[in-house]
Tab-separated table of N, CA and C in Angstrom:
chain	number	residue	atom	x	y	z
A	1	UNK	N	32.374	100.717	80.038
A	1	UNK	CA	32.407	99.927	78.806
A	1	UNK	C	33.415	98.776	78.845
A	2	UNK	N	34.282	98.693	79.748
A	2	UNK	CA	35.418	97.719	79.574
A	2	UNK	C	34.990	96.334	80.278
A	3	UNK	N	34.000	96.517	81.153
A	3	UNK	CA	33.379	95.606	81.153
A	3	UNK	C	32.611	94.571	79.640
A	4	UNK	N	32.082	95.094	79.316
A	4	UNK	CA	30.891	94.804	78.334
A	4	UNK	C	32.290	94.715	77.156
A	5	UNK	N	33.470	94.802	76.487
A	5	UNK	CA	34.001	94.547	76.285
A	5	UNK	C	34.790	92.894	75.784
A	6	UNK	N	35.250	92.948	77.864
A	6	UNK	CA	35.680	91.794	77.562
A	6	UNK	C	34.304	90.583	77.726
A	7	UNK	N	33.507	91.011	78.040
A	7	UNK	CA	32.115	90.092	77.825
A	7	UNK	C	32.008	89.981	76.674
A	8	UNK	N	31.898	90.974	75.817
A	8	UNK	CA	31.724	90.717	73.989
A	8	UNK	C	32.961	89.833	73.884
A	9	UNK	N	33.984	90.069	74.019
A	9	UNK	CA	35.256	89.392	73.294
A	9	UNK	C	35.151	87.729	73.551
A	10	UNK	N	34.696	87.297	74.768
A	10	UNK	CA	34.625	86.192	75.393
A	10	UNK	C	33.873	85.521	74.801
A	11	UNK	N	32.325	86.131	74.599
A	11	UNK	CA	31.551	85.530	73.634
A	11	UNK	C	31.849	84.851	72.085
A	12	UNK	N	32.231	86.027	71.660
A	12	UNK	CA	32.878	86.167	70.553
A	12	UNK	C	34.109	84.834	70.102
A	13	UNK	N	34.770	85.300	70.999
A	13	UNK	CA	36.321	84.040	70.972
A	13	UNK	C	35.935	82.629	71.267
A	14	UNK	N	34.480	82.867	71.835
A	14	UNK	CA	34.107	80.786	72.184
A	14	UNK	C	33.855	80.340	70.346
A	15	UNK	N	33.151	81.197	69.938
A	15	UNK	CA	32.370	80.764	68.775
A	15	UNK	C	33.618	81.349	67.336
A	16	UNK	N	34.753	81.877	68.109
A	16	UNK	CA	35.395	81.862	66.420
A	16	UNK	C	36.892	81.131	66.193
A	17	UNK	N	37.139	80.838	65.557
A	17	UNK	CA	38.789	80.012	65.448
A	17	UNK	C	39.990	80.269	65.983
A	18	UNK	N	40.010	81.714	65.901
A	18	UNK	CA	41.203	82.059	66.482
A	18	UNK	C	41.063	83.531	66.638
A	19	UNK	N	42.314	83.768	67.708
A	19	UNK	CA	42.243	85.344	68.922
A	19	UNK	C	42.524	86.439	68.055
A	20	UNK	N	42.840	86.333	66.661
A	20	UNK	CA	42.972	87.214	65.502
A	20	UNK	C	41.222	87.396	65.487
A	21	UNK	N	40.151	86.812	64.956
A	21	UNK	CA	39.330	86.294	64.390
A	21	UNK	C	38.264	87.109	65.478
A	22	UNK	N	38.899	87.016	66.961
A	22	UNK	CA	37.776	87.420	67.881
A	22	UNK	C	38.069	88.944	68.371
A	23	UNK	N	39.186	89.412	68.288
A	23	UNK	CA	39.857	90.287	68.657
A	23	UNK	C	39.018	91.413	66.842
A	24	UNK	N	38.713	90.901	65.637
A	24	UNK	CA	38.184	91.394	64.711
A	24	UNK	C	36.765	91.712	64.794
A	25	UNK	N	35.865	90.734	65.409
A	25	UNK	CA	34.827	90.647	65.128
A	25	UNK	C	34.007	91.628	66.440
A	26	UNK	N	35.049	91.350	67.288
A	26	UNK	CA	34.515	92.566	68.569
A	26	UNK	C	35.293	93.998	68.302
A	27	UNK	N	35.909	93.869	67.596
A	27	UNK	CA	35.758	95.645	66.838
A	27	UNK	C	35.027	96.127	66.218
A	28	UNK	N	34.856	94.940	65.216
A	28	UNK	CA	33.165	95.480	64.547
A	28	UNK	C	32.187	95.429	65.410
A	29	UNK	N	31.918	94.650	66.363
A	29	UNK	CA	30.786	94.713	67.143
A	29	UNK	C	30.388	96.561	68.091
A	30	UNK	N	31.772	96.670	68.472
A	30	UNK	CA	31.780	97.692	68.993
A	30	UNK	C	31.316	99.207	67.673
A	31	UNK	N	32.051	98.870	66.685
A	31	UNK	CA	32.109	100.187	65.733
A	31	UNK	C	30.639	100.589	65.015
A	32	UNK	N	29.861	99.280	65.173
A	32	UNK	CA	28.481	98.759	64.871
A	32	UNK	C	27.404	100.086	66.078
A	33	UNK	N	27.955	99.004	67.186
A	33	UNK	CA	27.259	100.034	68.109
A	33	UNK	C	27.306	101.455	68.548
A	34	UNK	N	28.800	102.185	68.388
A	34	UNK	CA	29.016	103.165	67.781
A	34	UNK	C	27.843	103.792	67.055
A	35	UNK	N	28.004	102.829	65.799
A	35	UNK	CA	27.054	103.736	64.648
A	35	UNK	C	25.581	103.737	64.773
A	36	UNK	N	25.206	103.117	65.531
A	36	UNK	CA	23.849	102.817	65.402
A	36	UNK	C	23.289	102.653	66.985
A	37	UNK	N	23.761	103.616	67.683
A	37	UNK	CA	23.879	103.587	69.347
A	37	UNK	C	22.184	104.472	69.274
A	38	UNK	N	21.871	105.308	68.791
A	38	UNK	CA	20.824	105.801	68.699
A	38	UNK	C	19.273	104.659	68.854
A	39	UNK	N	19.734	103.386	68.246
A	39	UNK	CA	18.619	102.236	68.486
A	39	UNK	C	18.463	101.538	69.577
A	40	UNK	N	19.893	101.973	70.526
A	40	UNK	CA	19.863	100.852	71.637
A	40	UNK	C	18.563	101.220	72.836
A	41	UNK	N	17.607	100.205	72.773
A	41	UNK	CA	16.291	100.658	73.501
A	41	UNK	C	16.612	99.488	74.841
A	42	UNK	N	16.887	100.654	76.627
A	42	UNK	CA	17.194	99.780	77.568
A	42	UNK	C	15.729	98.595	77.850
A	43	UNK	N	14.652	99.165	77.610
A	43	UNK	CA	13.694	98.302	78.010
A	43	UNK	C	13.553	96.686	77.173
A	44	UNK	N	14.108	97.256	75.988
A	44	UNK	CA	14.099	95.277	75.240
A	44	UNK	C	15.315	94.503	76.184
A	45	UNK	N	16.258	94.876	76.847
A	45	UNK	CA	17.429	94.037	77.836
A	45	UNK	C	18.146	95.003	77.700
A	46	UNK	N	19.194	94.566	78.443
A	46	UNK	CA	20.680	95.246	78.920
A	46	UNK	C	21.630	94.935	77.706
A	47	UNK	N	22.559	96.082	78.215
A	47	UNK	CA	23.669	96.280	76.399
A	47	UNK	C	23.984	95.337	76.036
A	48	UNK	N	24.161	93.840	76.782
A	48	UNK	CA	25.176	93.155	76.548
A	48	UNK	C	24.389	92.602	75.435
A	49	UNK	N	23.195	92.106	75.755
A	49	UNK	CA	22.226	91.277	74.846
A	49	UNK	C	22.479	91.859	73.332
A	50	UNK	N	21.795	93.422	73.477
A	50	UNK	CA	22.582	94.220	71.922
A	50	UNK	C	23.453	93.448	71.405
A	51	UNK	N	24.250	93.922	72.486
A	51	UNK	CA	25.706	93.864	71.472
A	51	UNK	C	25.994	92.395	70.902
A	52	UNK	N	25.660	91.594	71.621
A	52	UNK	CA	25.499	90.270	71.217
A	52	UNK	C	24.873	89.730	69.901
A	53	UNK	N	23.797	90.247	69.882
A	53	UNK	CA	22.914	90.497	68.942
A	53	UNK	C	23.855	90.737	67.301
A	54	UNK	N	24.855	92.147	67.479
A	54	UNK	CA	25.346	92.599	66.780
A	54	UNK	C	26.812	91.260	65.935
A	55	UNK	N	27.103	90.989	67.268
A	55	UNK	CA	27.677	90.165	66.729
A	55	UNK	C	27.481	89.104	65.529
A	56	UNK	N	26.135	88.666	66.334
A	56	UNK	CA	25.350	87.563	65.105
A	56	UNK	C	25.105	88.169	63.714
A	57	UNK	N	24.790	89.624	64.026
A	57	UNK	CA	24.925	90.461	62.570
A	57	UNK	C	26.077	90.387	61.637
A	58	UNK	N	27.070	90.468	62.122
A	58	UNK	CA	28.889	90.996	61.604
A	58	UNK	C	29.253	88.861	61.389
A	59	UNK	N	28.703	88.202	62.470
A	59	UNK	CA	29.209	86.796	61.824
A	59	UNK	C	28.307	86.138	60.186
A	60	UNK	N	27.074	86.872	60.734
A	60	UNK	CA	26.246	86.448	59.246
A	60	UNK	C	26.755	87.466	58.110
A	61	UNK	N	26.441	88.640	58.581
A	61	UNK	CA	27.273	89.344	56.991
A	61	UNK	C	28.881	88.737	56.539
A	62	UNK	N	29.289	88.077	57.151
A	62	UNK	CA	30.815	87.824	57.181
A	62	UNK	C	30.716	86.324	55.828
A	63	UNK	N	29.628	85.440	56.813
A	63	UNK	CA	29.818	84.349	56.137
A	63	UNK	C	28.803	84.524	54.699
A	64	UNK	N	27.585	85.856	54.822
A	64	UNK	CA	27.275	85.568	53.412
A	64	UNK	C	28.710	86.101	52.404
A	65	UNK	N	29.537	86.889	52.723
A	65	UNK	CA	30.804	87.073	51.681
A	65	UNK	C	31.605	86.950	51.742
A	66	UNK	N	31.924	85.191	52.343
A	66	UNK	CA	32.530	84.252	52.114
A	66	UNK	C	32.139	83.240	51.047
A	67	UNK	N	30.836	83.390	50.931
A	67	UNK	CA	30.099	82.331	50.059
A	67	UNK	C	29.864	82.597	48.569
């Protein structure tokens, strides 16, 4: 997993403001997949894609309640 990690974080930290901000959003990414690890299906791609995925989840729920 520590791979796929700092791959999430990297992702994560291009697209957010600051290492507070990315260091947050890849905890949720992770705690996400955690909870909902039961959906991860290998034949749609490899984890990373998921988790990636998840991210876009946790940045859109973020900014609808900001708004």
């Amino acid at each position: 997993p520590e791979p796929l990690v700092r791959d999430v974080f990297a992702y994560v930290a291009y697209r957010t403001p600051t290492h507070a901000d990315a260091e947050d959003v890849t905890s949720a990414v992770f705690e996400r997949a955690v909870r909902y690890r039961d959906t991860y299906d290998h034949r749609r791609g490899p984890p990373i894609a998921w988790l990636i995925g998840m991210d876009a989840l946790n940045r859109t729920k973020a900014l609808s309640v900001d708004s």
